[in-house]
């Protein structure tokens, strides 16, 4: 599956200051710490869970991918190339249900919505993954990892009409470390997010489906253990492991994926490859609400990226609106926030007419780098630019303006041109 065109990310001039090593909050360790790398000399491995393409990209999706775009840019600023992988969950119940409702082929629906997602990401200037992989094109890889778990006795086939395959939570000794949820919390969330705790015959209520035996009217693939299709969590496990290895640096997504999705994706890889920990950092972005209410398809209160841009709102203003609040917080979007972001963008552009001294611009860049390196403190960085833009400036060095333009484009994806 093809990705989308990459924006041009300018390189910060070395003579104007040094990058700052990136520190991120790790969900598993529950603290902020510096990002370390499995391969000190190689690229940083980053996997970010992608969309289930049954509806248009909304601002909640975009906020997550803009978060990891900041991560990508911070790593580039530190001289680290990035091996970025992202999936598209085009084999899943919500897609099939929507396709059946609309009397549309599920492949056509998936392709249509994935194309729109690509267009939204391109407009927002999000750096694309090197590997943008749909589940439907990686089923053979998923079959391999399911077979490996069966061979190692780390998965079991359920008796009955449908011989579905499950991975037990006992397949690894460390199950639960990623989310830090109690069993009671796991059971509650598991039932809400695609799990089947009441399924008869399972060894444990929390065991996760990794292969669903063929049902009438659903797509299915041939496998040594019977025709069927993959479970949700094993899909990401296979795609990540086959491109980044069983241990990589950053696993990312929205906070709604902490459990069960990321817990089980990690557990499947750790069981199949016998490693203690899949990702060096588990990083999660908060949820987006609209005018005080959680944004969701069921409530019909979604803000769509393509509609915002069609109405003339600049991608840079949308990015500023998202970055005006911290990525880990559950935060709100509103028309007022977008207006404020457009006013902020206008203020910054006006300040370029009198940019002040190169020394002040270098101080600003240093502040931006320090804020971003401190667990992506984008609100602090934006306030620093506001202070610079509002402060009286005596000198007007064209090199100062060029440096600020370069820094905001390189580190934030914000265009002041």
PDB file of N, CA and C in Angstrom, residues 57-66 254 285-289 295 302-303 305 331:
ATOM      1  N   UNK A  57     -11.578  10.730   8.127  1.00  0.00           N
ATOM      2  CA  UNK A  57     -10.630  11.151   9.146  1.00  0.00           C
ATOM      3  C   UNK A  57     -11.185  12.350   9.904  1.00  0.00           C
ATOM      4  N   UNK A  58     -11.237  12.242  11.212  1.00  0.00           N
ATOM      5  CA  UNK A  58     -11.701  13.387  11.995  1.00  0.00           C
ATOM      6  C   UNK A  58     -10.558  13.940  12.847  1.00  0.00           C
ATOM      7  N   UNK A  59     -10.847  15.008  13.546  1.00  0.00           N
ATOM      8  CA  UNK A  59      -9.800  15.717  14.272  1.00  0.00           C
ATOM      9  C   UNK A  59      -9.166  14.860  15.358  1.00  0.00           C
ATOM     10  N   UNK A  60      -9.947  13.941  15.949  1.00  0.00           N
ATOM     11  CA  UNK A  60      -9.373  13.048  16.953  1.00  0.00           C
ATOM     12  C   UNK A  60      -8.279  12.185  16.379  1.00  0.00           C
ATOM     13  N   UNK A  61      -8.512  11.633  15.167  1.00  0.00           N
ATOM     14  CA  UNK A  61      -7.453  10.891  14.481  1.00  0.00           C
ATOM     15  C   UNK A  61      -6.247  11.805  14.235  1.00  0.00           C
ATOM     16  N   UNK A  62      -6.539  12.963  13.653  1.00  0.00           N
ATOM     17  CA  UNK A  62      -5.465  13.866  13.251  1.00  0.00           C
ATOM     18  C   UNK A  62      -4.603  14.282  14.428  1.00  0.00           C
ATOM     19  N   UNK A  63      -5.218  14.520  15.590  1.00  0.00           N
ATOM     20  CA  UNK A  63      -4.453  14.950  16.761  1.00  0.00           C
ATOM     21  C   UNK A  63      -3.427  13.895  17.153  1.00  0.00           C
ATOM     22  N   UNK A  64      -3.809  12.619  17.055  1.00  0.00           N
ATOM     23  CA  UNK A  64      -2.854  11.553  17.368  1.00  0.00           C
ATOM     24  C   UNK A  64      -1.691  11.563  16.391  1.00  0.00           C
ATOM     25  N   UNK A  65      -1.977  11.657  15.105  1.00  0.00           N
ATOM     26  CA  UNK A  65      -0.894  11.592  14.114  1.00  0.00           C
ATOM     27  C   UNK A  65      -0.053  12.862  14.122  1.00  0.00           C
ATOM     28  N   UNK A  66      -0.653  13.992  14.492  1.00  0.00           N
ATOM     29  CA  UNK A  66       0.145  15.212  14.649  1.00  0.00           C
ATOM     30  C   UNK A  66       1.070  15.105  15.861  1.00  0.00           C
ATOM     31  N   UNK A 254      -3.538   6.468  20.274  1.00  0.00           N
ATOM     32  CA  UNK A 254      -4.396   7.182  21.194  1.00  0.00           C
ATOM     33  C   UNK A 254      -4.507   6.470  22.527  1.00  0.00           C
ATOM     34  N   UNK A 285      -1.566   9.498  23.118  1.00  0.00           N
ATOM     35  CA  UNK A 285      -2.158  10.829  23.030  1.00  0.00           C
ATOM     36  C   UNK A 285      -3.570  10.809  23.598  1.00  0.00           C
ATOM     37  N   UNK A 286      -3.965  11.902  24.226  1.00  0.00           N
ATOM     38  CA  UNK A 286      -5.293  12.007  24.813  1.00  0.00           C
ATOM     39  C   UNK A 286      -6.389  12.127  23.770  1.00  0.00           C
ATOM     40  N   UNK A 287      -7.627  12.076  24.243  1.00  0.00           N
ATOM     41  CA  UNK A 287      -8.791  12.148  23.374  1.00  0.00           C
ATOM     42  C   UNK A 287      -9.222  13.605  23.145  1.00  0.00           C
ATOM     43  N   UNK A 288      -9.886  13.813  22.008  1.00  0.00           N
ATOM     44  CA  UNK A 288     -10.354  15.144  21.639  1.00  0.00           C
ATOM     45  C   UNK A 288     -11.877  15.218  21.780  1.00  0.00           C
ATOM     46  N   UNK A 289     -12.365  16.288  22.423  1.00  0.00           N
ATOM     47  CA  UNK A 289     -13.791  16.538  22.518  1.00  0.00           C
ATOM     48  C   UNK A 289     -14.167  17.751  21.688  1.00  0.00           C
ATOM     49  N   UNK A 295     -15.657  13.538  21.281  1.00  0.00           N
ATOM     50  CA  UNK A 295     -15.918  13.395  19.868  1.00  0.00           C
ATOM     51  C   UNK A 295     -16.079  11.913  19.532  1.00  0.00           C
ATOM     52  N   UNK A 302     -18.409  14.957  15.045  1.00  0.00           N
ATOM     53  CA  UNK A 302     -17.046  14.884  14.531  1.00  0.00           C
ATOM     54  C   UNK A 302     -16.682  16.136  13.738  1.00  0.00           C
ATOM     55  N   UNK A 303     -15.420  16.528  13.845  1.00  0.00           N
ATOM     56  CA  UNK A 303     -14.877  17.609  13.035  1.00  0.00           C
ATOM     57  C   UNK A 303     -13.950  16.961  12.014  1.00  0.00           C
ATOM     58  N   UNK A 305     -11.265  16.822   8.918  1.00  0.00           N
ATOM     59  CA  UNK A 305     -10.139  17.616   8.408  1.00  0.00           C
ATOM     60  C   UNK A 305     -10.443  18.163   7.019  1.00  0.00           C
ATOM     61  N   UNK A 331      -8.570  16.787  25.685  1.00  0.00           N
ATOM     62  CA  UNK A 331      -8.727  18.215  25.445  1.00  0.00           C
ATOM     63  C   UNK A 331      -9.891  18.503  24.512  1.00  0.00           C
TER      64      UNK A 331
END
